[in-house]
mmCIF file of C-alpha atoms in Angstrom:
data_model
loop_
_atom_site.group_PDB
_atom_site.id
_atom_site.type_symbol
_atom_site.label_atom_id
_atom_site.label_comp_id
_atom_site.label_asym_id
_atom_site.label_seq_id
_atom_site.Cartn_x
_atom_site.Cartn_y
_atom_site.Cartn_z
ATOM 1 C CA UNK A 1 -36.331 -58.560 130.849
ATOM 2 C CA UNK A 2 -39.589 -56.561 132.849
ATOM 3 C CA UNK A 3 -40.933 -54.174 134.630
ATOM 4 C CA UNK A 4 -41.339 -57.026 137.570
ATOM 5 C CA UNK A 5 -36.994 -57.233 136.981
ATOM 6 C CA UNK A 6 -37.429 -53.427 138.453
ATOM 7 C CA UNK A 7 -39.486 -53.728 140.374
ATOM 8 C CA UNK A 8 -37.786 -56.261 142.822
ATOM 9 C CA UNK A 9 -34.316 -54.423 142.678
ATOM 10 C CA UNK A 10 -35.858 -51.445 143.203
ATOM 11 C CA UNK A 11 -37.809 -53.244 147.016
ATOM 12 C CA UNK A 12 -33.833 -54.534 147.427
ATOM 13 C CA UNK A 13 -32.138 -51.881 147.220
ATOM 14 C CA UNK A 14 -31.621 -50.344 150.382
ATOM 15 C CA UNK A 15 -30.318 -46.567 149.537
ATOM 16 C CA UNK A 16 -29.122 -45.051 152.391
ATOM 17 C CA UNK A 17 -25.681 -46.502 152.834
ATOM 18 C CA UNK A 18 -23.319 -43.533 152.526
ATOM 19 C CA UNK A 19 -25.669 -40.556 153.603
ATOM 20 C CA UNK A 20 -25.173 -39.035 156.599
ATOM 21 C CA UNK A 21 -28.197 -37.027 158.540
ATOM 22 C CA UNK A 22 -26.657 -34.493 160.576
ATOM 23 C CA UNK A 23 -27.672 -34.516 164.839
ATOM 24 C CA UNK A 24 -28.671 -30.654 164.214
ATOM 25 C CA UNK A 25 -30.650 -28.758 161.520
ATOM 26 C CA UNK A 26 -28.431 -25.503 161.822
ATOM 27 C CA UNK A 27 -26.168 -27.505 159.956
ATOM 28 C CA UNK A 28 -27.750 -28.381 156.964
ATOM 29 C CA UNK A 29 -26.962 -24.667 154.257
ATOM 30 C CA UNK A 30 -28.413 -25.132 151.165
ATOM 31 C CA UNK A 31 -29.907 -22.627 148.633
ATOM 32 C CA UNK A 32 -30.271 -25.459 144.928
ATOM 33 C CA UNK A 33 -33.633 -24.425 144.786
ATOM 34 C CA UNK A 34 -34.518 -21.636 142.648
ATOM 35 C CA UNK A 35 -37.270 -19.945 145.145
ATOM 36 C CA UNK A 36 -33.848 -20.161 147.251
ATOM 37 C CA UNK A 37 -31.336 -19.128 144.758
ATOM 38 C CA UNK A 38 -33.710 -15.616 144.500
ATOM 39 C CA UNK A 39 -33.396 -14.672 148.305
ATOM 40 C CA UNK A 40 -30.573 -14.598 148.357
ATOM 41 C CA UNK A 41 -29.889 -12.594 145.573
ATOM 42 C CA UNK A 42 -32.503 -10.447 147.418
ATOM 43 C CA UNK A 43 -30.463 -10.371 150.138
ATOM 44 C CA UNK A 44 -27.605 -9.275 148.126
ATOM 45 C CA UNK A 45 -28.960 -6.961 145.882
ATOM 46 C CA UNK A 46 -31.425 -4.850 148.931
ATOM 47 C CA UNK A 47 -27.689 -4.779 150.712
ATOM 48 C CA UNK A 48 -26.309 -2.895 147.189
ATOM 49 C CA UNK A 49 -29.081 -0.546 146.975
ATOM 50 C CA UNK A 50 -29.017 0.870 150.427
ATOM 51 C CA UNK A 51 -25.700 1.374 149.872
ATOM 52 C CA UNK A 52 -26.432 3.417 146.355
ATOM 53 C CA UNK A 53 -28.840 5.025 148.529
ATOM 54 C CA UNK A 54 -26.195 6.142 150.837
ATOM 55 C CA UNK A 55 -24.063 7.094 148.029
ATOM 56 C CA UNK A 56 -26.209 9.437 146.192
ATOM 57 C CA UNK A 57 -27.910 11.374 149.424
ATOM 58 C CA UNK A 58 -23.870 12.281 150.323
ATOM 59 C CA UNK A 59 -23.459 12.657 146.592
ATOM 60 C CA UNK A 60 -25.652 15.527 146.731
ATOM 61 C CA UNK A 61 -23.594 17.599 149.291
ATOM 62 C CA UNK A 62 -20.753 18.696 146.233
ATOM 63 C CA UNK A 63 -23.474 20.671 143.646
ATOM 64 C CA UNK A 64 -22.421 23.733 142.766
ATOM 65 C CA UNK A 65 -25.184 26.051 143.591
ATOM 66 C CA UNK A 66 -28.023 26.040 146.120
ATOM 67 C CA UNK A 67 -30.398 25.743 144.136
ATOM 68 C CA UNK A 68 -29.378 22.592 142.591
ATOM 69 C CA UNK A 69 -28.685 21.379 145.757
ATOM 70 C CA UNK A 70 -32.195 21.707 146.536
ATOM 71 C CA UNK A 71 -33.471 20.353 143.146
ATOM 72 C CA UNK A 72 -31.038 17.767 143.920
ATOM 73 C CA UNK A 73 -32.697 16.165 146.671
ATOM 74 C CA UNK A 74 -36.351 16.723 145.339
ATOM 75 C CA UNK A 75 -35.239 14.196 143.384
ATOM 76 C CA UNK A 76 -33.708 12.255 145.461
ATOM 77 C CA UNK A 77 -36.862 12.540 147.751
ATOM 78 C CA UNK A 78 -38.680 11.335 144.443
ATOM 79 C CA UNK A 79 -35.867 8.066 144.768
ATOM 80 C CA UNK A 80 -36.326 7.205 148.427
ATOM 81 C CA UNK A 81 -39.997 7.118 148.100
ATOM 82 C CA UNK A 82 -39.546 4.813 145.038
ATOM 83 C CA UNK A 83 -37.552 3.116 146.209
ATOM 84 C CA UNK A 84 -39.249 2.550 149.920
ATOM 85 C CA UNK A 85 -42.016 1.780 147.950
ATOM 86 C CA UNK A 86 -40.342 -1.697 145.913
ATOM 87 C CA UNK A 87 -38.328 -2.518 148.758
ATOM 88 C CA UNK A 88 -41.638 -3.231 150.893
ATOM 89 C CA UNK A 89 -42.856 -5.132 147.799
ATOM 90 C CA UNK A 90 -39.993 -7.099 147.271
ATOM 91 C CA UNK A 91 -39.883 -7.877 151.081
ATOM 92 C CA UNK A 92 -43.391 -8.769 151.245
ATOM 93 C CA UNK A 93 -42.417 -11.226 148.128
ATOM 94 C CA UNK A 94 -39.556 -12.609 150.296
ATOM 95 C CA UNK A 95 -41.356 -13.385 153.541
ATOM 96 C CA UNK A 96 -43.979 -15.189 150.998
ATOM 97 C CA UNK A 97 -41.576 -17.507 148.892
ATOM 98 C CA UNK A 98 -40.976 -20.723 150.487
ATOM 99 C CA UNK A 99 -41.195 -24.501 150.540
ATOM 100 C CA UNK A 100 -44.963 -25.585 149.275
ATOM 101 C CA UNK A 101 -46.800 -29.486 149.831
ATOM 102 C CA UNK A 102 -48.282 -28.747 146.698
ATOM 103 C CA UNK A 103 -48.360 -30.680 143.893
ATOM 104 C CA UNK A 104 -45.691 -31.087 141.290
ATOM 105 C CA UNK A 105 -47.203 -29.104 138.876
ATOM 106 C CA UNK A 106 -49.078 -26.288 141.528
ATOM 107 C CA UNK A 107 -45.499 -26.203 142.518
ATOM 108 C CA UNK A 108 -43.870 -25.763 139.340
ATOM 109 C CA UNK A 109 -46.602 -23.403 138.563
ATOM 110 C CA UNK A 110 -46.201 -21.090 141.813
ATOM 111 C CA UNK A 111 -42.147 -21.334 141.964
ATOM 112 C CA UNK A 112 -42.787 -20.344 137.633
ATOM 113 C CA UNK A 113 -44.662 -17.019 138.331
ATOM 114 C CA UNK A 114 -42.714 -15.760 141.335
ATOM 115 C CA UNK A 115 -39.518 -15.613 139.077
ATOM 116 C CA UNK A 116 -41.953 -13.828 136.508
ATOM 117 C CA UNK A 117 -43.092 -11.599 139.082
ATOM 118 C CA UNK A 118 -39.736 -10.745 140.808
ATOM 119 C CA UNK A 119 -38.381 -9.965 137.297
ATOM 120 C CA UNK A 120 -40.672 -7.659 136.642
ATOM 121 C CA UNK A 121 -41.023 -6.055 139.792
ATOM 122 C CA UNK A 122 -36.672 -5.561 139.772
ATOM 123 C CA UNK A 123 -37.748 -3.981 136.308
ATOM 124 C CA UNK A 124 -40.409 -1.777 137.148
ATOM 125 C CA UNK A 125 -37.730 -0.401 139.564
ATOM 126 C CA UNK A 126 -34.807 -0.125 137.459
ATOM 127 C CA UNK A 127 -36.619 1.816 134.326
ATOM 128 C CA UNK A 128 -38.620 3.917 137.494
ATOM 129 C CA UNK A 129 -35.082 4.833 138.820
ATOM 130 C CA UNK A 130 -33.930 5.362 135.172
ATOM 131 C CA UNK A 131 -36.568 8.251 134.418
ATOM 132 C CA UNK A 132 -34.847 9.711 137.514
ATOM 133 C CA UNK A 133 -32.183 9.524 136.498
ATOM 134 C CA UNK A 134 -32.738 11.026 133.134
ATOM 135 C CA UNK A 135 -34.543 14.109 135.234
ATOM 136 C CA UNK A 136 -31.191 14.614 137.264
ATOM 137 C CA UNK A 137 -29.427 15.332 134.020
ATOM 138 C CA UNK A 138 -31.898 17.085 132.785
ATOM 139 C CA UNK A 139 -31.693 19.391 135.627
ATOM 140 C CA UNK A 140 -27.758 19.694 135.553
ATOM 141 C CA UNK A 141 -27.612 21.103 131.999
ATOM 142 C CA UNK A 142 -30.640 23.131 132.700
ATOM 143 C CA UNK A 143 -29.047 24.383 135.971
ATOM 144 C CA UNK A 144 -25.752 24.324 134.614
ATOM 145 C CA UNK A 145 -23.767 27.652 135.216
ATOM 146 C CA UNK A 146 -24.215 29.983 131.657
ATOM 147 C CA UNK A 147 -26.715 27.302 130.616
ATOM 148 C CA UNK A 148 -29.825 30.363 131.222
ATOM 149 C CA UNK A 149 -27.859 32.815 130.136
ATOM 150 C CA UNK A 150 -27.328 31.042 126.428
ATOM 151 C CA UNK A 151 -31.040 29.911 126.524
ATOM 152 C CA UNK A 152 -31.970 32.721 123.980
ATOM 153 C CA UNK A 153 -29.226 32.257 121.527
ATOM 154 C CA UNK A 154 -29.986 29.861 119.325
ATOM 155 C CA UNK A 155 -29.442 25.799 119.308
ATOM 156 C CA UNK A 156 -27.546 24.027 116.746
ATOM 157 C CA UNK A 157 -28.792 20.677 115.098
ATOM 158 C CA UNK A 158 -25.722 19.449 115.508
ATOM 159 C CA UNK A 159 -26.111 19.868 119.365
ATOM 160 C CA UNK A 160 -29.558 18.601 119.934
ATOM 161 C CA UNK A 161 -28.828 15.655 117.904
ATOM 162 C CA UNK A 162 -26.243 15.193 119.902
ATOM 163 C CA UNK A 163 -27.654 15.353 123.726
ATOM 164 C CA UNK A 164 -30.895 13.276 121.821
ATOM 165 C CA UNK A 165 -28.009 10.577 120.748
ATOM 166 C CA UNK A 166 -26.838 10.505 124.471
ATOM 167 C CA UNK A 167 -29.987 10.239 125.880
ATOM 168 C CA UNK A 168 -30.977 6.696 123.754
ATOM 169 C CA UNK A 169 -27.727 5.190 123.712
ATOM 170 C CA UNK A 170 -27.473 5.641 127.686
ATOM 171 C CA UNK A 171 -31.527 4.869 127.558
ATOM 172 C CA UNK A 172 -30.336 1.243 125.309
ATOM 173 C CA UNK A 173 -27.529 0.254 127.461
ATOM 174 C CA UNK A 174 -29.273 0.730 130.666
ATOM 175 C CA UNK A 175 -32.223 -1.818 129.140
ATOM 176 C CA UNK A 176 -29.792 -3.801 128.004
ATOM 177 C CA UNK A 177 -27.677 -4.318 131.372
ATOM 178 C CA UNK A 178 -30.929 -4.870 133.402
ATOM 179 C CA UNK A 179 -31.976 -7.475 130.576
ATOM 180 C CA UNK A 180 -28.843 -9.407 130.669
ATOM 181 C CA UNK A 181 -28.717 -8.945 134.618
ATOM 182 C CA UNK A 182 -32.196 -10.445 134.535
ATOM 183 C CA UNK A 183 -31.738 -13.015 132.086
ATOM 184 C CA UNK A 184 -28.114 -14.052 134.146
ATOM 185 C CA UNK A 185 -29.664 -14.287 137.370
ATOM 186 C CA UNK A 186 -33.503 -15.259 137.062
ATOM 187 C CA UNK A 187 -33.636 -16.379 133.443
ATOM 188 C CA UNK A 188 -32.281 -19.424 133.405
ATOM 189 C CA UNK A 189 -33.692 -20.642 136.158
ATOM 190 C CA UNK A 190 -37.983 -19.521 134.376
ATOM 191 C CA UNK A 191 -36.367 -21.177 131.339
ATOM 192 C CA UNK A 192 -35.004 -24.694 132.942
ATOM 193 C CA UNK A 193 -38.669 -24.209 135.028
ATOM 194 C CA UNK A 194 -40.923 -23.453 131.891
ATOM 195 C CA UNK A 195 -39.573 -26.385 130.393
ATOM 196 C CA UNK A 196 -39.895 -29.058 133.059
ATOM 197 C CA UNK A 197 -43.718 -27.605 133.529
ATOM 198 C CA UNK A 198 -44.230 -27.963 129.503
ATOM 199 C CA UNK A 199 -43.751 -31.211 130.029
ATOM 200 C CA UNK A 200 -46.980 -31.860 132.129
ATOM 201 C CA UNK A 201 -49.483 -30.641 129.090
ATOM 202 C CA UNK A 202 -51.509 -33.551 128.412
ATOM 203 C CA UNK A 203 -50.738 -35.631 125.685
ATOM 204 C CA UNK A 204 -53.702 -38.235 125.238
ATOM 205 C CA UNK B 1 -38.415 -26.840 169.407
ATOM 206 C CA UNK B 2 -35.866 -28.943 170.297
ATOM 207 C CA UNK B 3 -38.340 -32.005 171.208
ATOM 208 C CA UNK B 4 -39.789 -31.045 166.934
ATOM 209 C CA UNK B 5 -36.006 -31.073 165.558
ATOM 210 C CA UNK B 6 -35.232 -34.670 167.287
ATOM 211 C CA UNK B 7 -38.761 -35.392 165.776
ATOM 212 C CA UNK B 8 -38.051 -34.066 162.258
ATOM 213 C CA UNK B 9 -34.482 -35.885 162.878
ATOM 214 C CA UNK B 10 -35.710 -39.171 163.432
ATOM 215 C CA UNK B 11 -37.983 -39.254 160.844
ATOM 216 C CA UNK B 12 -35.125 -38.164 158.560
ATOM 217 C CA UNK B 13 -33.263 -40.757 160.242
ATOM 218 C CA UNK B 14 -35.632 -44.173 159.433
ATOM 219 C CA UNK B 15 -36.424 -42.259 155.510
ATOM 220 C CA UNK B 16 -33.122 -41.759 154.761
ATOM 221 C CA UNK B 17 -32.945 -45.226 152.282
ATOM 222 C CA UNK B 18 -36.173 -43.864 150.040
ATOM 223 C CA UNK B 19 -34.771 -40.250 150.406
ATOM 224 C CA UNK B 20 -31.232 -41.345 148.882
ATOM 225 C CA UNK B 21 -32.958 -43.811 146.169
ATOM 226 C CA UNK B 22 -34.818 -40.138 144.935
ATOM 227 C CA UNK B 23 -31.564 -38.302 145.091
ATOM 228 C CA UNK B 24 -29.878 -41.063 143.230
ATOM 229 C CA UNK B 25 -32.456 -41.148 140.230
ATOM 230 C CA UNK B 26 -32.010 -37.188 140.515
ATOM 231 C CA UNK B 27 -28.634 -36.678 139.724
ATOM 232 C CA UNK B 28 -25.556 -38.902 138.433
ATOM 233 C CA UNK B 29 -22.746 -38.055 140.543
ATOM 234 C CA UNK B 30 -22.406 -38.942 144.678
ATOM 235 C CA UNK B 31 -21.609 -35.178 145.278
ATOM 236 C CA UNK B 32 -24.939 -33.591 143.582
ATOM 237 C CA UNK B 33 -26.703 -36.760 145.391
ATOM 238 C CA UNK B 34 -24.943 -35.511 148.522
ATOM 239 C CA UNK B 35 -26.076 -31.827 147.447
ATOM 240 C CA UNK B 36 -29.125 -32.785 146.373
ATOM 241 C CA UNK B 37 -29.877 -34.736 150.082
ATOM 242 C CA UNK B 38 -28.839 -31.784 151.423
ATOM 243 C CA UNK B 39 -31.479 -30.066 149.543
ATOM 244 C CA UNK B 40 -34.664 -32.158 149.827
ATOM 245 C CA UNK B 41 -34.009 -31.891 154.531
ATOM 246 C CA UNK B 42 -33.832 -28.635 154.248
ATOM 247 C CA UNK B 43 -36.468 -27.589 152.458
ATOM 248 C CA UNK B 44 -38.313 -31.068 154.699
ATOM 249 C CA UNK B 45 -37.011 -28.716 157.539
ATOM 250 C CA UNK B 46 -39.035 -26.096 156.579
ATOM 251 C CA UNK B 47 -41.947 -27.385 155.762
ATOM 252 C CA UNK B 48 -42.366 -29.527 158.659
ATOM 253 C CA UNK B 49 -45.100 -27.126 159.837
ATOM 254 C CA UNK B 50 -47.642 -28.552 156.995
ATOM 255 C CA UNK B 51 -47.099 -31.669 157.968
ATOM 256 C CA UNK B 52 -50.350 -33.160 159.424
ATOM 257 C CA UNK B 53 -49.648 -35.898 162.124
ATOM 258 C CA UNK B 54 -52.535 -37.981 161.173
ATOM 259 C CA UNK B 55 -51.423 -38.428 157.332
ATOM 260 C CA UNK B 56 -48.507 -41.064 156.654
ATOM 261 C CA UNK B 57 -44.711 -39.041 156.784
ATOM 262 C CA UNK B 58 -44.339 -41.334 153.410
ATOM 263 C CA UNK B 59 -46.996 -39.194 151.757
ATOM 264 C CA UNK B 60 -45.763 -35.626 152.795
ATOM 265 C CA UNK B 61 -41.732 -36.741 152.736
ATOM 266 C CA UNK B 62 -42.224 -38.455 149.165
ATOM 267 C CA UNK B 63 -44.214 -34.709 147.281
ATOM 268 C CA UNK B 64 -41.521 -32.084 149.687
ATOM 269 C CA UNK B 65 -38.737 -34.105 147.954
ATOM 270 C CA UNK B 66 -39.756 -34.948 144.662
ATOM 271 C CA UNK B 67 -41.121 -31.212 144.677
ATOM 272 C CA UNK B 68 -37.172 -30.507 145.833
ATOM 273 C CA UNK B 69 -36.195 -32.651 143.385
ATOM 274 C CA UNK B 70 -37.902 -31.734 140.100
ATOM 275 C CA UNK B 71 -36.437 -27.673 140.324
ATOM 276 C CA UNK B 72 -33.082 -28.734 141.659
ATOM 277 C CA UNK B 73 -30.333 -27.282 139.736
ATOM 278 C CA UNK B 74 -26.340 -28.607 140.354
ATOM 279 C CA UNK B 75 -23.889 -27.011 140.893
ATOM 280 C CA UNK B 76 -22.529 -25.217 137.781
ATOM 281 C CA UNK B 77 -18.498 -26.521 138.408
ATOM 282 C CA UNK B 78 -19.739 -30.090 138.716
ATOM 283 C CA UNK B 79 -21.472 -30.171 135.119
ATOM 284 C CA UNK B 80 -18.359 -31.905 133.443
ATOM 285 C CA UNK B 81 -17.909 -34.107 136.217
ATOM 286 C CA UNK B 82 -20.484 -36.911 134.559
ATOM 287 C CA UNK B 83 -19.266 -39.536 134.002
ATOM 288 C CA UNK B 84 -19.478 -42.563 131.482
ATOM 289 C CA UNK B 85 -17.719 -44.837 132.971
ATOM 290 C CA UNK B 86 -18.924 -47.480 134.955
ATOM 291 C CA UNK B 87 -17.447 -47.560 138.544
ATOM 292 C CA UNK B 88 -14.262 -49.731 138.294
ATOM 293 C CA UNK B 89 -15.872 -52.236 141.090
ATOM 294 C CA UNK B 90 -18.078 -52.710 138.805
ATOM 295 C CA UNK B 91 -16.236 -53.387 135.498
ATOM 296 C CA UNK B 92 -13.831 -55.453 136.999
ATOM 297 C CA UNK B 93 -15.449 -58.724 136.749
ATOM 298 C CA UNK B 94 -13.429 -59.886 139.814
ATOM 299 C CA UNK B 95 -14.369 -57.055 142.185
ATOM 300 C CA UNK B 96 -17.693 -56.798 141.449
ATOM 301 C CA UNK B 97 -19.822 -57.809 144.972
ATOM 302 C CA UNK B 98 -22.590 -58.861 143.604
ATOM 303 C CA UNK B 99 -24.780 -59.102 140.010
ATOM 304 C CA UNK B 100 -27.462 -56.992 142.250
ATOM 305 C CA UNK B 101 -24.924 -54.240 142.342
ATOM 306 C CA UNK B 102 -24.312 -54.351 138.458
ATOM 307 C CA UNK B 103 -28.523 -54.372 137.991
ATOM 308 C CA UNK B 104 -28.598 -51.091 140.130
ATOM 309 C CA UNK B 105 -25.638 -49.362 138.482
ATOM 310 C CA UNK B 106 -27.813 -49.701 135.328
ATOM 311 C CA UNK B 107 -30.996 -49.433 136.429
ATOM 312 C CA UNK B 108 -29.959 -45.668 137.853
ATOM 313 C CA UNK B 109 -28.007 -44.685 135.182
ATOM 314 C CA UNK B 110 -31.385 -45.659 133.111
ATOM 315 C CA UNK B 111 -33.373 -43.447 134.985
ATOM 316 C CA UNK B 112 -31.000 -40.789 135.423
ATOM 317 C CA UNK B 113 -31.756 -40.150 131.311
ATOM 318 C CA UNK B 114 -35.003 -40.061 131.948
ATOM 319 C CA UNK B 115 -37.349 -35.894 132.084
ATOM 320 C CA UNK B 116 -37.460 -35.232 135.497
ATOM 321 C CA UNK B 117 -41.319 -35.710 135.646
ATOM 322 C CA UNK B 118 -40.588 -39.391 134.233
ATOM 323 C CA UNK B 119 -38.500 -39.676 136.823
ATOM 324 C CA UNK B 120 -41.160 -38.242 139.739
ATOM 325 C CA UNK B 121 -43.400 -40.912 137.728
ATOM 326 C CA UNK B 122 -41.458 -44.543 138.229
ATOM 327 C CA UNK B 123 -40.830 -43.389 141.236
ATOM 328 C CA UNK B 124 -44.378 -43.546 142.708
ATOM 329 C CA UNK B 125 -44.988 -46.478 140.163
ATOM 330 C CA UNK B 126 -42.647 -48.597 142.123
ATOM 331 C CA UNK B 127 -43.768 -47.595 145.335
ATOM 332 C CA UNK B 128 -47.066 -48.938 144.382
ATOM 333 C CA UNK B 129 -48.869 -45.679 144.329
ATOM 334 C CA UNK B 130 -51.857 -46.442 141.690
ATOM 335 C CA UNK B 131 -52.569 -43.964 139.068
ATOM 336 C CA UNK B 132 -55.148 -41.999 141.019
ATOM 337 C CA UNK B 133 -52.120 -41.469 143.275
ATOM 338 C CA UNK B 134 -49.522 -40.626 141.029
ATOM 339 C CA UNK B 135 -51.849 -38.059 139.157
ATOM 340 C CA UNK B 136 -53.006 -36.342 142.919
ATOM 341 C CA UNK B 137 -49.489 -36.225 143.623
ATOM 342 C CA UNK B 138 -47.941 -34.649 140.404
ATOM 343 C CA UNK B 139 -51.505 -32.585 139.624
ATOM 344 C CA UNK B 140 -52.247 -33.847 136.424
ATOM 345 C CA UNK B 141 -55.641 -36.319 135.062
ATOM 346 C CA UNK B 142 -55.261 -39.773 135.895
ATOM 347 C CA UNK B 143 -55.628 -39.983 132.315
ATOM 348 C CA UNK B 144 -51.638 -38.210 131.411
ATOM 349 C CA UNK B 145 -50.169 -40.175 134.359
ATOM 350 C CA UNK B 146 -51.202 -43.402 132.994
ATOM 351 C CA UNK B 147 -49.524 -42.291 129.331
ATOM 352 C CA UNK B 148 -46.958 -40.704 130.720
ATOM 353 C CA UNK B 149 -45.912 -43.766 132.607
ATOM 354 C CA UNK B 150 -46.278 -46.163 130.537
ATOM 355 C CA UNK B 151 -44.295 -44.182 128.220
ATOM 356 C CA UNK B 152 -41.826 -44.018 130.947
ATOM 357 C CA UNK B 153 -41.302 -47.223 131.463
ATOM 358 C CA UNK B 154 -40.959 -48.204 127.460
ATOM 359 C CA UNK B 155 -38.704 -45.549 127.131
ATOM 360 C CA UNK B 156 -36.678 -46.726 130.765
ATOM 361 C CA UNK B 157 -36.352 -50.308 129.124
ATOM 362 C CA UNK B 158 -34.944 -49.296 125.653
ATOM 363 C CA UNK B 159 -32.763 -47.211 128.053
ATOM 364 C CA UNK B 160 -31.543 -50.331 129.876
ATOM 365 C CA UNK B 161 -30.909 -52.133 126.543
ATOM 366 C CA UNK B 162 -29.203 -49.120 125.102
ATOM 367 C CA UNK B 163 -26.036 -49.949 127.774
ATOM 368 C CA UNK B 164 -25.843 -53.639 126.512
ATOM 369 C CA UNK B 165 -27.457 -55.200 129.411
ATOM 370 C CA UNK B 166 -30.545 -57.257 129.842
ATOM 371 C CA UNK B 167 -31.940 -58.424 133.317
#
């Protein structure tokens, strides 16, 4: 056997049997390209974030005191600004993503860094919102009726430890949840693309 | 818009054979091949504006199709459906339609075991692209293309032999 046999076999294969070309491009519904999957995930996440913002906005009406409502909505305003900024960045990123006619190497690098960029933006947004949530929890504790009254009384070491422990556990769980989410939805594509990208390395 | 779409679909109809060959190189089941075929047509349509009439349609199509196939991930629910057994009509001597069909079966089965970029190298080679053209399309140096292609060809022959088949 030599490669000429394979060549003649290849030339003799008509290939197209059984494949049906749709008569309308609207009928083509495909989304297995990693970048298209990201676009699909982004659409779902955008709706999820919008619903979360509305729910969080409505929750502010149930604050026990007026001053708490004012502070709550101040923090909510910061949250809207952060979400608005990232929504704009995600939208620009979303519009830019698309198929390309680059060389295989350039295409792989583009897909790889698009996924990386998206993951980093997602991480930044999550951590920014996490800090805001911390701010809200601290505000809630400080403004809780009775807290200011007790402000002069000494606080036990055990209480400080408990508060610190709650913050640390909350932070660790949030970081783990974010990383797991990123790994499940985007990391697997990035890992696979990296593997293919590495195949292109010069090995002469 | 309608004319553009019709022109595009006419191009696809006349080139569906070569697209299917790419699908058979990259996917091992009929369902996955059909999925990849749809994906390639979808990506070609998305990129259609970048097709310059002065260049050959096939040149542009190969690039987009292979870029799509290289990063295509099959549906997870189908990953367990891969089978090492030969289709009944090929295993059964009496019903074997032709020796060519059996050769093609072994060829594609071996190609499917190559790495994704090796498949692209073999494809361009079988389509009579020079080392220079292969290098340009993959974005690597000509020397690297030559080395990788020779390695892929050797690997392909060994994989066919491993199946206990010789042309």
